[in-house]
C-alpha positions as semicolon CSV with decimal commas, in nm:
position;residue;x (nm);y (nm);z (nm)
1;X;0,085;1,004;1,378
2;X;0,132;1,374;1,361
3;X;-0,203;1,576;1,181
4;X;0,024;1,719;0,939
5;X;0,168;1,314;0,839
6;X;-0,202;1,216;0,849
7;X;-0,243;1,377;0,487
8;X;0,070;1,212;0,342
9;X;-0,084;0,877;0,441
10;X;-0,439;0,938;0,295
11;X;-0,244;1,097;-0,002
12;X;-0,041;0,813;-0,044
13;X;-0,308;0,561;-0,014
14;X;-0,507;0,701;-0,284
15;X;-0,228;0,761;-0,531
16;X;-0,153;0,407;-0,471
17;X;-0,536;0,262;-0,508
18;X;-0,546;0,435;-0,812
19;X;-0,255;0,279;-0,928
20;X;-0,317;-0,011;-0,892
21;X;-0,649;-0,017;-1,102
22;X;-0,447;-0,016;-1,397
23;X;-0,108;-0,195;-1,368
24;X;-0,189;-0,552;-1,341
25;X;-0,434;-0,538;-1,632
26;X;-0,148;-0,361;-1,802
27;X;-0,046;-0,713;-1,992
28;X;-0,422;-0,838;-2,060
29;X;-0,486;-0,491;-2,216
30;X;-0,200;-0,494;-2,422
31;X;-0,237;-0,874;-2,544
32;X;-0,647;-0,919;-2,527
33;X;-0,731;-0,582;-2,630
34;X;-0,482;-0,425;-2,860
35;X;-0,340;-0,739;-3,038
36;X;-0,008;-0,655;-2,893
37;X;0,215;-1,016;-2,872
38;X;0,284;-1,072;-2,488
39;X;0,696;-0,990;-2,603
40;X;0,622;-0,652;-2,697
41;X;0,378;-0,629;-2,414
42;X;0,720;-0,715;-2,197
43;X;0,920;-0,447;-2,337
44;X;0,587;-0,184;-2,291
45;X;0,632;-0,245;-1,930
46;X;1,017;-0,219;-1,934
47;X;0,971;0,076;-2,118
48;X;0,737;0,220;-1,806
49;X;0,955;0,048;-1,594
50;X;1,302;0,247;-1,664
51;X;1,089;0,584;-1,694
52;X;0,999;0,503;-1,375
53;X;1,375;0,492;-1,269
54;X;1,486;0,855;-1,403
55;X;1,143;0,981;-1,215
56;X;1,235;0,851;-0,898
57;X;1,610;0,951;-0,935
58;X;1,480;1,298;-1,103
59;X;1,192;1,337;-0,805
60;X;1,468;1,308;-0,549
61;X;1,701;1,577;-0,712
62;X;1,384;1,792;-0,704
63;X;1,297;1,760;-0,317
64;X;1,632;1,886;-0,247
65;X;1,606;2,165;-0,474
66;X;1,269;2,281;-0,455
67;X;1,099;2,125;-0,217
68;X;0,888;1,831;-0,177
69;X;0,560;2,042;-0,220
70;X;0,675;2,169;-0,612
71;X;0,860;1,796;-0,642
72;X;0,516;1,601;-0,588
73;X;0,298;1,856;-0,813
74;X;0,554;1,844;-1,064
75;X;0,501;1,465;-1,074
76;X;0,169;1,411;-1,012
77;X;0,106;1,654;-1,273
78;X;0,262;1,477;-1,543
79;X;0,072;1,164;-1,416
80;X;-0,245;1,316;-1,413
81;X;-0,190;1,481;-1,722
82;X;-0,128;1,127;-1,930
83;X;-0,407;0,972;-1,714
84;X;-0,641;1,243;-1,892
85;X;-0,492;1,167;-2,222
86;X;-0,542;0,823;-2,162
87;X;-0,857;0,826;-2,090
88;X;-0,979;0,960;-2,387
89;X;-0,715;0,818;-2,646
90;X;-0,588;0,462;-2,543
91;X;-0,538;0,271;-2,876
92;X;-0,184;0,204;-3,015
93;X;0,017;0,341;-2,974
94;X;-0,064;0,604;-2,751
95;X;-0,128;0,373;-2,501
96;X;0,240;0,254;-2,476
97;X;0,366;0,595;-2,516
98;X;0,138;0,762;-2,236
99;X;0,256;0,444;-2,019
100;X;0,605;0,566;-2,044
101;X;0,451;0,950;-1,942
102;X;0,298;0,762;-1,602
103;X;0,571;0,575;-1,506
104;X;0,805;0,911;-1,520
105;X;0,553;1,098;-1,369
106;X;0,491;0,825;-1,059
107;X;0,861;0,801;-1,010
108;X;0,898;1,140;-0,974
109;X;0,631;1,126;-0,679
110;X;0,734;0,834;-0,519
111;X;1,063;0,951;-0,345
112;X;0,930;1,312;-0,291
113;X;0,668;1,188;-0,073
114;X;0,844;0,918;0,118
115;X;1,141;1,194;0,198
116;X;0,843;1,422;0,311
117;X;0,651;1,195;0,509
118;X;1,022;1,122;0,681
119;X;1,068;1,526;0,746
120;X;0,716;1,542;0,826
121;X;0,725;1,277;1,102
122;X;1,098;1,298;1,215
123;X;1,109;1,132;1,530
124;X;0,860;0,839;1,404
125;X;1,177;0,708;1,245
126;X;1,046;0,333;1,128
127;X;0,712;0,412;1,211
128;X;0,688;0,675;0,996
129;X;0,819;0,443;0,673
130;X;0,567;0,192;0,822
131;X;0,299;0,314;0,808
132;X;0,400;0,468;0,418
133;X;0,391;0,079;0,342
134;X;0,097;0,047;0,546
135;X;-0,044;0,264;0,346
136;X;0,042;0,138;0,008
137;X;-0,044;-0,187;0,056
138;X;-0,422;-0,073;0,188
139;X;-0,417;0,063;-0,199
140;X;-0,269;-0,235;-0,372
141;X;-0,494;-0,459;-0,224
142;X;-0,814;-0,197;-0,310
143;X;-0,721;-0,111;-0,602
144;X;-0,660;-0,435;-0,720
145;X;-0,976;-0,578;-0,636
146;X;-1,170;-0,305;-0,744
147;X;-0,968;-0,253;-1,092
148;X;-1,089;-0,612;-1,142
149;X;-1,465;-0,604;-1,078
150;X;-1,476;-0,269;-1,290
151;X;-1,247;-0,436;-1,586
152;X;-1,521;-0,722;-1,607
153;X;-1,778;-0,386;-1,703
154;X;-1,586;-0,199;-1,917
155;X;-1,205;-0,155;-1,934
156;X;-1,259;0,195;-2,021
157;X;-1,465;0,268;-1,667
158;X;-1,084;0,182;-1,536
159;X;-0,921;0,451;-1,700
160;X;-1,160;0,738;-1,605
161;X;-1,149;0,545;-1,243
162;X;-0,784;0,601;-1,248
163;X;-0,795;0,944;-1,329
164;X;-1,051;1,048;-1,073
165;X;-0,861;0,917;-0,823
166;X;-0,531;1,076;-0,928
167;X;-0,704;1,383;-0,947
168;X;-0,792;1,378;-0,597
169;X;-0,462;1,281;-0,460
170;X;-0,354;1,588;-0,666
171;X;-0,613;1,812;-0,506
172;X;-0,494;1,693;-0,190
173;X;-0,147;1,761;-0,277
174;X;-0,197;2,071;-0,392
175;X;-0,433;2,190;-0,096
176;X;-0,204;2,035;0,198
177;X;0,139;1,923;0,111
178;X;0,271;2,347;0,068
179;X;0,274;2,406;0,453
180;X;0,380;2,033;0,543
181;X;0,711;2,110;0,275
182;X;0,755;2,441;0,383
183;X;0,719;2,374;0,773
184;X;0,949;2,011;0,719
185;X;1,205;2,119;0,521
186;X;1,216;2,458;0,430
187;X;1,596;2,616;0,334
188;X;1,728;2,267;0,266
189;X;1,853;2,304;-0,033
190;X;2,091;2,597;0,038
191;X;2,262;2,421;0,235
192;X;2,638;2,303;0,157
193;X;2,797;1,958;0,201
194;X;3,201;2,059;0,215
195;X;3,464;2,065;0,444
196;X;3,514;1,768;0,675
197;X;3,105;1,696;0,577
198;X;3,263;1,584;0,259
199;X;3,412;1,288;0,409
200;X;3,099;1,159;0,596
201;X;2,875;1,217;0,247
202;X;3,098;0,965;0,060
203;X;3,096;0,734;0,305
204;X;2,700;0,738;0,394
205;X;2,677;0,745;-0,024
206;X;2,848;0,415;-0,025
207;X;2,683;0,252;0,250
208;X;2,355;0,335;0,059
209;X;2,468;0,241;-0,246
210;X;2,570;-0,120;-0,099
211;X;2,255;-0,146;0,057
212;X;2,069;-0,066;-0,240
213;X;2,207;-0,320;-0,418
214;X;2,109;-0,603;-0,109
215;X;1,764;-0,387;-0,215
216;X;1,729;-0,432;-0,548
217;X;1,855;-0,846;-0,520
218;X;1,570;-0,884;-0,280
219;X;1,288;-0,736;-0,541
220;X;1,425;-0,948;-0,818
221;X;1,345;-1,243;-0,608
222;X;1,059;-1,118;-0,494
223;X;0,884;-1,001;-0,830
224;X;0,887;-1,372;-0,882
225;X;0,610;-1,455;-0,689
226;X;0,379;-1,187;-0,967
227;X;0,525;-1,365;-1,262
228;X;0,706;-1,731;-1,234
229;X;0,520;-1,845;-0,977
230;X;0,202;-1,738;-1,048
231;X;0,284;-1,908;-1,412
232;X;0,372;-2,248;-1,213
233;X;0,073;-2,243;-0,988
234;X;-0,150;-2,276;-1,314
235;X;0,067;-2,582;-1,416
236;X;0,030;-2,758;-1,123
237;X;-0,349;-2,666;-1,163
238;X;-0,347;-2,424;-0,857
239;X;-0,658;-2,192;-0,969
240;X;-0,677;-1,812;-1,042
241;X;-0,951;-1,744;-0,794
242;X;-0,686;-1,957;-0,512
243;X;-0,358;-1,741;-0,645
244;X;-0,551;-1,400;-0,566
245;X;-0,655;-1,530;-0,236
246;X;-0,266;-1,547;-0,163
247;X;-0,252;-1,186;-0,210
248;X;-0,557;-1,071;-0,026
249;X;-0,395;-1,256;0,259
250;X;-0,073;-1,100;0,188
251;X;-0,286;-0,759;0,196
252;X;-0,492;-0,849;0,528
253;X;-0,159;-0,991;0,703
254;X;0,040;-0,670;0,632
255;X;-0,253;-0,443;0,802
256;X;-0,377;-0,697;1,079
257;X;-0,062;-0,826;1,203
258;X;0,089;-0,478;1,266
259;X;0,096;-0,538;1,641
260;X;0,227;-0,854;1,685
261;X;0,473;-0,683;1,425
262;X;0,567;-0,405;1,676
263;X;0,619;-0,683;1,981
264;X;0,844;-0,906;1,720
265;X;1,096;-0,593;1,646
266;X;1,112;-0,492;2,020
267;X;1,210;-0,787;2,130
268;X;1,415;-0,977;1,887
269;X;1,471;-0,730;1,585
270;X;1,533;-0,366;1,804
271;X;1,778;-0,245;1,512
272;X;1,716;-0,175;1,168
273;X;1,993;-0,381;1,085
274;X;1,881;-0,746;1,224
275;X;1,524;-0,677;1,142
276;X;1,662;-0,663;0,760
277;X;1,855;-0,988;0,844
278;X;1,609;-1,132;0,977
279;X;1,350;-1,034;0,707
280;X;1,593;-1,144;0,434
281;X;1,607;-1,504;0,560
282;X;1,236;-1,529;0,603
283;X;1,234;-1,443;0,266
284;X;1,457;-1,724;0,212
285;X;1,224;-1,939;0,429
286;X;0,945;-1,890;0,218
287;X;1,133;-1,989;-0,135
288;X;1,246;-2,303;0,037
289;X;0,876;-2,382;0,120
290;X;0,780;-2,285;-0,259
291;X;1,037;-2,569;-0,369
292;X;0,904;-2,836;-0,228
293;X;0,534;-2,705;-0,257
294;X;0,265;-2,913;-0,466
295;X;-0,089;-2,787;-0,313
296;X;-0,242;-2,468;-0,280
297;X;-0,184;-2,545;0,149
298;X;0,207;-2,534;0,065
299;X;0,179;-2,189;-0,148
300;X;-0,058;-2,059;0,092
301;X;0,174;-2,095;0,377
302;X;0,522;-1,967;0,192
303;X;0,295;-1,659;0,115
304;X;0,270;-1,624;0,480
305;X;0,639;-1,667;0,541
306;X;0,723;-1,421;0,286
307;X;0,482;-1,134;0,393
308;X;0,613;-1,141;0,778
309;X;0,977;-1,123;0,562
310;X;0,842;-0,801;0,380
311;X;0,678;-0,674;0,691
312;X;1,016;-0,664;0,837
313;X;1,227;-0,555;0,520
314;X;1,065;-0,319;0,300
315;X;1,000;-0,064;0,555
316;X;1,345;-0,058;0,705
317;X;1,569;0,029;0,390
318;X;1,408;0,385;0,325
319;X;1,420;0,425;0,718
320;X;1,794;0,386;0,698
321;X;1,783;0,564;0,395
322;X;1,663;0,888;0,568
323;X;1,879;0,827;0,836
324;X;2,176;0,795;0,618
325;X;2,094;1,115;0,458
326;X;2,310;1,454;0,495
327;X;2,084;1,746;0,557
328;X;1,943;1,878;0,226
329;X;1,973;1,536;0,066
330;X;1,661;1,334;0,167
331;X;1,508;1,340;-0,124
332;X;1,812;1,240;-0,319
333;X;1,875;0,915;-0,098
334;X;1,504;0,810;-0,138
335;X;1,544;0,838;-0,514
336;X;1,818;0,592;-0,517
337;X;1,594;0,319;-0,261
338;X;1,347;0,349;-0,509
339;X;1,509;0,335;-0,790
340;X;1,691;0,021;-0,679
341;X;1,356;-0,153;-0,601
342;X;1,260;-0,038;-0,929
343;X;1,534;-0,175;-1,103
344;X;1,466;-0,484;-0,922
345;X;1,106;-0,501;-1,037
346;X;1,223;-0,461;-1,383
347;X;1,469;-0,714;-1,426
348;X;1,290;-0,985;-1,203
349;X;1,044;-1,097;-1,463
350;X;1,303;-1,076;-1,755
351;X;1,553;-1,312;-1,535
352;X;1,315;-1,509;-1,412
353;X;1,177;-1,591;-1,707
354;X;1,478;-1,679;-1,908
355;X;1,550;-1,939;-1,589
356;X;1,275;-2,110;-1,629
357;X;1,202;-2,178;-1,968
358;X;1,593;-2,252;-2,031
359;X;1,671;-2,432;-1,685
360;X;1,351;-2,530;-1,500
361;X;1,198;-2,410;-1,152
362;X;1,409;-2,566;-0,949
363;X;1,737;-2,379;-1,095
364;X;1,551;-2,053;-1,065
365;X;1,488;-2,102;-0,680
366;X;1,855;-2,171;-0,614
367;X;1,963;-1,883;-0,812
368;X;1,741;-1,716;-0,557
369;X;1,852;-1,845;-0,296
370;X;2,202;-1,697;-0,360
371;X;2,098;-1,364;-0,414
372;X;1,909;-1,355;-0,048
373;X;2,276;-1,484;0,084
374;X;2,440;-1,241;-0,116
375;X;2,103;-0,945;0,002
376;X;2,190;-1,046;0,394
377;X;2,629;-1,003;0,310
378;X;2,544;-0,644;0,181
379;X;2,311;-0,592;0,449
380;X;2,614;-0,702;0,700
381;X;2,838;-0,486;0,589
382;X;2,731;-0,172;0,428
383;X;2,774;0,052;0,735
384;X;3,141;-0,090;0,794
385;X;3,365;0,241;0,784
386;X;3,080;0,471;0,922
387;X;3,114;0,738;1,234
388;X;3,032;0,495;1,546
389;X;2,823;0,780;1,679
390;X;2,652;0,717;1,346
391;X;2,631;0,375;1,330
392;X;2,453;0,327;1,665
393;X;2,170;0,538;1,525
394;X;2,141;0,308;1,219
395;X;2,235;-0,025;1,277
């Protein structure tokens, strides 16, 4: 990786860890600690949810207008901002409210950074995006563990944890990410689409836009394993301590397997195209294993499946996504990935949910199932009508 990419990364990973101290305890805070019901709880985390959303869309319209350097301060200084606030104040409802505040801000981030670490690292192409998830996952899995030992102390050592660690990815920001922005992608945003350029925006808009919405089908699915499944696993007296160790496998797999990873794509998955395919029916894989899964072995091993699925998926989409992007407009394109994963995340639970308790676990897995048939069509077709020359560099 480039020196100038290596700060992105470490950025990254610690805006992530940070993260992730808070947002799975979100739900216990709200419900254990404030008295909240776990409905209103639901539509807190909506609420932070669709802020998220008009960050990430908002973050991407700032890349390509002032850069990514101003576009990640801007956001990480709204973040850190309500982090300090929450800190000190973080009854009800300023908790909920300040939730909302850190959502926008982290959206905001989010695309600014992945569009930088792509002009940052141009000719990584899906190594670059790779090692972004590489990254983020490294912080999930941290943060998560860590946000758990130091809830068990005091819930209030995780929201000064939180902000000290935001505060350092901001210092970071602030100290490294001006020359990376200005060296990457400096004059961007004076340039013009227009002309015959007009033509070949549309077109890579609406190839996006289809695969965003193969994207956002794949999340919904996905999100299930965080909230359905991990409901169903008590019932069929799976324990917690044997549900976490799915996702520190899930973490370990994603950063230990990267090598047998790399072999995989060059020999059976060389475009960005098939390696979504084939990610997307893994997925599928994994879902039918879940279905017919009554042990912790059976649950273990779909958890498996799914993560060499993710491994192969979740770092190709904002790969194409920077490929598919005019000049001046990376930042844009990103905003619209991750809003669509976003949007994903947020109605997952909601769906899922009212499948379940209306219809059962087995309806809810072939609904599923459909949407990964109807994630792999969109993934088929959303470069038809593109520039050849264009599609052999994406497909």
């Amino acid at each position: 990786m480039p020196r100038p990419f290596w700060f992105i990364f470490i950025g990254h990973l610690i805006n992530t860890t940070g993260g992730s101290f808070l947002w799975p305890l979100n739900t216990i805070y709200l419900h254990d600690y404030l008295g909240k019901s776990l409905s209103l709880a639901g539509f807190v985390l909506m609420l932070n949810a669709a802020a998220s959303v008009i960050g990430n869309l908002l973050g991407g319209y700032l890349f390509d207008k002032i850069g990514g350097f101003k576009a990640i301060i801007t956001g990480a200084g709204i973040t850190l901002a309500a982090l300090i606030a929450l800190t000190f104040s973080h009854g009800w409802p300023s908790y909920a409210i300040l939730l909302v505040f850190i959502g926008l801000g982290s959206g905001v981030v989010n695309p600014s950074i992945y569009a930088l670490a792509g002009a940052a690292w141009k000719d990584g192409g899906r190594k670059a995006f790779n090692a972004m998830y590489v990254a983020a996952n490294i912080g999930v899995a941290i943060g998560s563990a860590m946000g758990g030992f130091i809830a068990s102390i005091s819930f209030d050592l995780i929201f000064v944890s939180n902000m000290v660690l935001y505060l350092i990815f901001f210092i970071i920001a602030f100290m490294s990410y001006r020359n990376i922005s200005d060296e990457a992608v400096s004059g961007i945003s004076s340039i013009k689409i227009q002309g015959e350029n007009v033509h070949h925006y549309r077109r890579n808009m609406r190839a996006l836009l289809i695969l965003s919405i193969g994207y956002a089908l794949c999340w919904i699915a996905y999100v299930q394993w965080q909230t359905t499944i991990a409901t169903y696993t008590q019932e069929i007296h799976i324990s917690l301590e044997q549900y976490s160790l799915l996702w520190t496998v899930n973490g370990a797999l994603i950063v230990l397997a990267q090598p047998l990873l790399a072999v995989f794509v060059k020999k059976f998955a060389r475009s960005l195209k098939i390696q979504i395919i084939i990610g997307t029916f893994v997925f599928l894989v994994s879902f039918g294993v879940v279905a017919v899964s009554h042990h912790f072995s059976g649950f273990m091993s779909a958890m498996i499946i799914l993560t060499c699925g993710e491994m192969l998926v979740w770092p190709a989409i904002p790969t194409i996504a920077d490929q598919l992007a005019p000049k001046g407009k990376e930042g844009f394109y990103q905003g619209i990935i991750n809003s669509a994963a976003t949007v994903g995340r947020m109605v997952g639970p909601i769906l899922g949910g009212i499948l379940v308790d209306h219809f059962g676990m087995s309806i809810l897995i072939i609904i599923l199932f459909f949407l990964y048939v109807i994630s792999m069509f969109t993934t088929i077709f959303y470069d038809k009508g593109l520039d050849k020359k264009f599609q052999t560099k994406v497909v």
